[in-house]
Structure formats: C-alpha cells, structure tokens
Amino acid sequence: MIVNVFYNEKGIGDTLIVSIQDIAREDRLFEKKDDVVRIYDEKTNELGGFNIFHASNYFTLNEAGKVELTDEKVAELNRVISEAGFSDQLEVDLTPKFVVGYVESIEKHPNADKLSICQVDVGTETLQIVCGAPNVAAGQKVVTAKVGAVMPSGLLIKPSNLRGVDSFGMLCAARELAIPDAPQEKGILILNEDAEVGATFPVAF
C-alpha cells in the first residue's frame, strides 16, 4: 500500500491528510467518526484515504508538507483510525522511493519516436520505466523515482501507461530533483560509476 501523509497547519489548518489513491469526485464518499473522516469509493468501497482533524491532539507534528513515515508513525495512525471506530489498517511500504538505478537495457517505444522503454535495476527488482530523456542509455546509473515517490514539485509517481506501454517509475533530471544550479536542458542526471545500485538518493525539499 502506497501511503502519503501531508500536514500544513498554516495552509489548511490542524488537519492530517492521509492519501492512498485518487477517487473520482463523482464516486467519492465520506464517513466521519469523531475527528477521523474516511474517504472511499461509493461503487467499490476502495479506500482513498483519511482526514484527521485536530491532528496535534493525536500526533507530534513538526513538518510542513509531506510527513516522513516510520513504523512508529504508522502504528500511531492505525491506533487513531481504530480508536475512531474504523476497521481499516494501513500497511505501508516504507522502502526508499528515490534510489540509484542501473539502466540494464533500452529499446525504442513502438508508438512514440521520442520515448524509450528502459529496464532499470533498483537493487531489489527490475522496473520497466518509459523515459523521454534524450540522453538515456544502457549502462548508466541514474536517479530513479519509484512508485509512491513524491517529487519536489508535489507530483506523485504512480504506475502509468504511456502510448500503450506500462511504466513503473521515473528517471529523474537534476532540475526535477530541485538540485541547486541544475542544468535546465532536457536530460536525466547521470551518476558516477561508483554509485551503489539500490542505495537511497537523498532528495531535500
């Protein structure tokens, strides 16, 4: 389960937003118990997330923006959700979302001249990622944003289908990672050969 948690007291008040998946507005329903609101799909009952009001009564929150989850924070979230009377429990993937990847192979996209289909080793698995960077090539070590990553721009990386080909992540440019003085021209960031495949790549935002 990919879970992203956000808190911005100045922007939206003392509310913790727990986001699991987008649900179309016309299918979205809300169920409130105490300070917890469950957001779900009316047709499928799939869970979209929770809003937890008066969040500072339940959690110690120092962040403004994305909240970095730990096993302890997930346990606290589950406790608050359970004590409000909901049976849902969050099972969160806490593995790093920005990692060093190794481009094992690339092939041209059959339906798009400027896209390449890359097989990228991220240490624990090989991901298929469709990439539009003009400088991508086999044998490179690159910054890979896995599904569930939140980019500095706020973009959430999700599984996607680009011109008929499935893609499970993104190969990142320096400017997309908000690296100071990053070049503005198109192209992914190529890492040094000694970068360890699967290692966490630090993204500060």
Coordinates of C-alpha atoms in Angstrom, one line a residue:
M1 CA 0.0 0.0 0.0
I2 CA 1.4 3.4 -1.1
V3 CA 0.5 6.0 1.6
N4 CA 1.4 9.6 1.5
V5 CA 0.8 11.9 4.5
F6 CA 0.7 15.7 4.5
Y7 CA 0.4 18.3 7.1
N8 CA 0.4 22.1 6.7
E9 CA -1.2 23.9 9.7
K10 CA -0.7 27.4 8.2
G11 CA -2.1 26.3 4.8
I12 CA -5.1 24.1 5.7
G13 CA -5.3 24.1 9.5
D14 CA -4.7 21.4 12.0
T15 CA -5.6 18.5 9.7
L16 CA -3.5 15.5 8.8
I17 CA -4.2 14.3 5.2
V18 CA -3.6 10.6 4.6
S19 CA -3.7 9.9 0.9
I20 CA -3.8 6.4 -0.6
Q21 CA -5.3 6.7 -4.0
D22 CA -7.3 9.2 -6.1
I23 CA -11.1 8.6 -6.3
A24 CA -13.2 10.4 -8.9
R25 CA -15.2 13.2 -7.4
E26 CA -18.5 11.8 -8.5
D27 CA -17.7 8.5 -6.8
R28 CA -16.2 9.9 -3.6
L29 CA -18.0 9.5 -0.3
F30 CA -17.0 10.5 3.3
E31 CA -17.7 8.8 6.6
K32 CA -16.9 10.8 9.8
K33 CA -16.3 9.3 13.2
D34 CA -15.0 11.6 15.9
D35 CA -12.1 13.5 14.3
V36 CA -11.5 11.0 11.6
V37 CA -13.0 11.1 8.1
R38 CA -12.8 8.0 5.9
I39 CA -12.7 8.7 2.2
Y40 CA -13.8 5.9 -0.1
D41 CA -15.3 4.9 -3.4
E42 CA -19.1 4.6 -3.4
K43 CA -19.0 1.9 -6.1
T44 CA -16.2 -0.3 -5.0
N45 CA -15.7 0.7 -1.3
E46 CA -12.0 1.1 -2.1
L47 CA -10.2 3.3 0.4
G48 CA -9.0 6.6 -0.8
G49 CA -7.6 7.9 2.5
F50 CA -8.4 9.7 5.7
N51 CA -8.5 13.3 7.0
I52 CA -7.7 13.5 10.7
F53 CA -8.9 16.8 12.2
H54 CA -7.3 18.4 15.4
A55 CA -4.3 16.3 14.4
S56 CA -2.0 17.9 17.0
N57 CA -4.1 16.3 19.7
Y58 CA -3.0 12.9 18.5
F59 CA 0.4 13.4 16.9
T60 CA 3.6 15.4 17.4
L61 CA 4.0 17.1 14.0
N62 CA 7.0 19.3 13.1
E63 CA 6.7 19.0 9.4
A64 CA 5.1 21.4 7.0
G65 CA 4.3 19.4 3.9
K66 CA 5.0 15.7 3.4
V67 CA 5.3 13.8 6.6
E68 CA 8.1 11.2 6.6
L69 CA 6.6 7.9 7.8
T70 CA 8.2 5.5 10.2
D71 CA 7.0 2.2 11.6
E72 CA 6.1 4.1 14.8
K73 CA 4.1 6.8 13.0
V74 CA 2.2 4.2 11.0
A75 CA 1.3 2.4 14.3
E76 CA 0.1 5.8 15.7
L77 CA -2.0 6.4 12.6
N78 CA -3.5 2.9 12.8
R79 CA -4.3 3.4 16.5
V80 CA -6.1 6.7 15.9
I81 CA -8.1 5.2 13.0
S82 CA -9.0 2.2 15.1
E83 CA -10.0 4.2 18.2
A84 CA -12.3 6.3 16.0
G85 CA -14.2 3.1 15.1
F86 CA -12.8 2.2 11.6
S87 CA -11.6 -1.3 10.8
D88 CA -9.1 -0.2 8.1
Q89 CA -5.5 -0.6 8.9
L90 CA -2.6 1.0 6.9
E91 CA 0.0 -1.4 5.6
V92 CA 2.7 1.0 4.4
D93 CA 5.7 0.4 2.1
L94 CA 8.5 2.3 3.8
T95 CA 11.3 1.3 1.4
P96 CA 13.2 4.3 -0.1
K97 CA 11.4 5.9 -3.1
F98 CA 14.4 7.7 -4.6
V99 CA 17.2 5.2 -5.3
V100 CA 20.2 4.7 -7.6
G101 CA 19.1 2.6 -10.6
Y102 CA 21.1 0.9 -13.3
V103 CA 19.8 1.0 -16.8
E104 CA 20.2 -2.6 -18.0
S105 CA 18.7 -2.1 -21.4
I106 CA 16.6 0.2 -23.5
E107 CA 14.5 -0.1 -26.6
K108 CA 12.6 2.4 -28.7
H109 CA 8.9 2.8 -27.9
P110 CA 6.9 1.3 -30.7
N111 CA 4.4 4.1 -30.7
A112 CA 6.4 7.2 -29.9
D113 CA 9.7 8.2 -31.5
K114 CA 10.9 10.3 -28.5
L115 CA 10.2 7.7 -25.8
S116 CA 12.4 4.7 -24.7
I117 CA 11.5 1.6 -22.8
C118 CA 14.1 1.1 -20.1
Q119 CA 14.7 -1.9 -17.8
V120 CA 16.1 -0.5 -14.6
D121 CA 17.7 -2.5 -11.8
V122 CA 17.0 -0.8 -8.5
G123 CA 18.6 -3.3 -6.3
T124 CA 15.6 -5.3 -5.1
E125 CA 13.9 -5.6 -8.5
T126 CA 14.0 -4.6 -12.1
L127 CA 11.5 -1.9 -13.1
Q128 CA 10.1 -1.1 -16.6
I129 CA 10.2 2.7 -17.0
V130 CA 9.2 4.6 -20.1
C131 CA 11.6 7.6 -20.4
G132 CA 11.6 10.6 -22.7
A133 CA 15.1 11.9 -21.9
P134 CA 17.3 12.3 -25.0
N135 CA 20.5 11.2 -23.1
V136 CA 19.3 7.9 -21.6
A137 CA 21.4 4.9 -22.5
A138 CA 22.1 1.4 -21.3
G139 CA 24.8 1.1 -18.7
Q140 CA 24.1 4.3 -16.9
K141 CA 23.5 4.8 -13.2
V142 CA 20.6 7.2 -12.7
V143 CA 18.3 8.6 -10.0
T144 CA 15.1 6.5 -10.1
A145 CA 11.8 7.7 -8.5
K146 CA 9.9 4.6 -7.7
V147 CA 6.1 4.3 -7.5
G148 CA 5.0 6.2 -4.4
A149 CA 7.7 8.9 -4.6
V150 CA 6.6 12.5 -4.2
M151 CA 8.7 14.9 -6.4
P152 CA 9.8 18.3 -5.1
S153 CA 7.1 19.8 -7.4
G154 CA 4.4 17.8 -5.5
L155 CA 4.0 15.3 -8.3
L156 CA 3.1 11.8 -7.0
I157 CA 4.8 9.0 -9.1
K158 CA 2.2 6.3 -10.0
P159 CA 2.0 3.3 -12.3
S160 CA 1.2 4.7 -15.7
N161 CA 0.7 3.7 -19.3
L162 CA 2.4 5.7 -22.0
R163 CA 1.2 5.1 -25.5
G164 CA 0.3 1.6 -24.7
V165 CA 3.4 0.6 -22.6
D166 CA 3.3 0.2 -18.8
S167 CA 5.7 2.3 -16.8
F168 CA 6.6 1.9 -13.1
G169 CA 8.6 4.9 -12.0
M170 CA 10.6 7.8 -13.5
L171 CA 14.2 8.5 -14.3
C172 CA 15.0 12.0 -12.9
A173 CA 16.6 15.1 -14.2
A174 CA 18.6 17.3 -11.8
R175 CA 16.1 20.1 -12.1
E176 CA 13.2 17.8 -11.3
L177 CA 15.1 16.9 -8.0
A178 CA 15.4 20.6 -7.2
I179 CA 19.2 20.3 -7.1
P180 CA 20.8 23.8 -6.8
D181 CA 22.2 25.2 -10.1
A182 CA 20.8 22.2 -12.0
P183 CA 21.1 22.5 -15.8
Q184 CA 17.8 23.4 -17.4
E185 CA 18.2 21.5 -20.6
K186 CA 16.4 18.2 -21.1
G187 CA 18.1 15.1 -19.8
I188 CA 18.3 12.8 -16.8
L189 CA 21.0 13.1 -14.2
I190 CA 23.8 10.6 -14.8
L191 CA 25.5 9.4 -11.6
N192 CA 29.1 8.4 -11.1
E193 CA 30.0 4.8 -11.8
D194 CA 30.8 4.1 -8.2
A195 CA 27.2 4.9 -7.1
E196 CA 25.7 1.8 -5.4
V197 CA 22.7 0.4 -7.2
G198 CA 19.7 0.4 -4.9
A199 CA 21.2 2.9 -2.5
T200 CA 18.9 5.8 -1.3
F201 CA 19.4 9.0 -3.2
P202 CA 18.9 12.0 -0.9
V203 CA 16.2 14.4 -2.1
A204 CA 15.9 17.6 0.0
F205 CA 12.7 19.6 -0.2

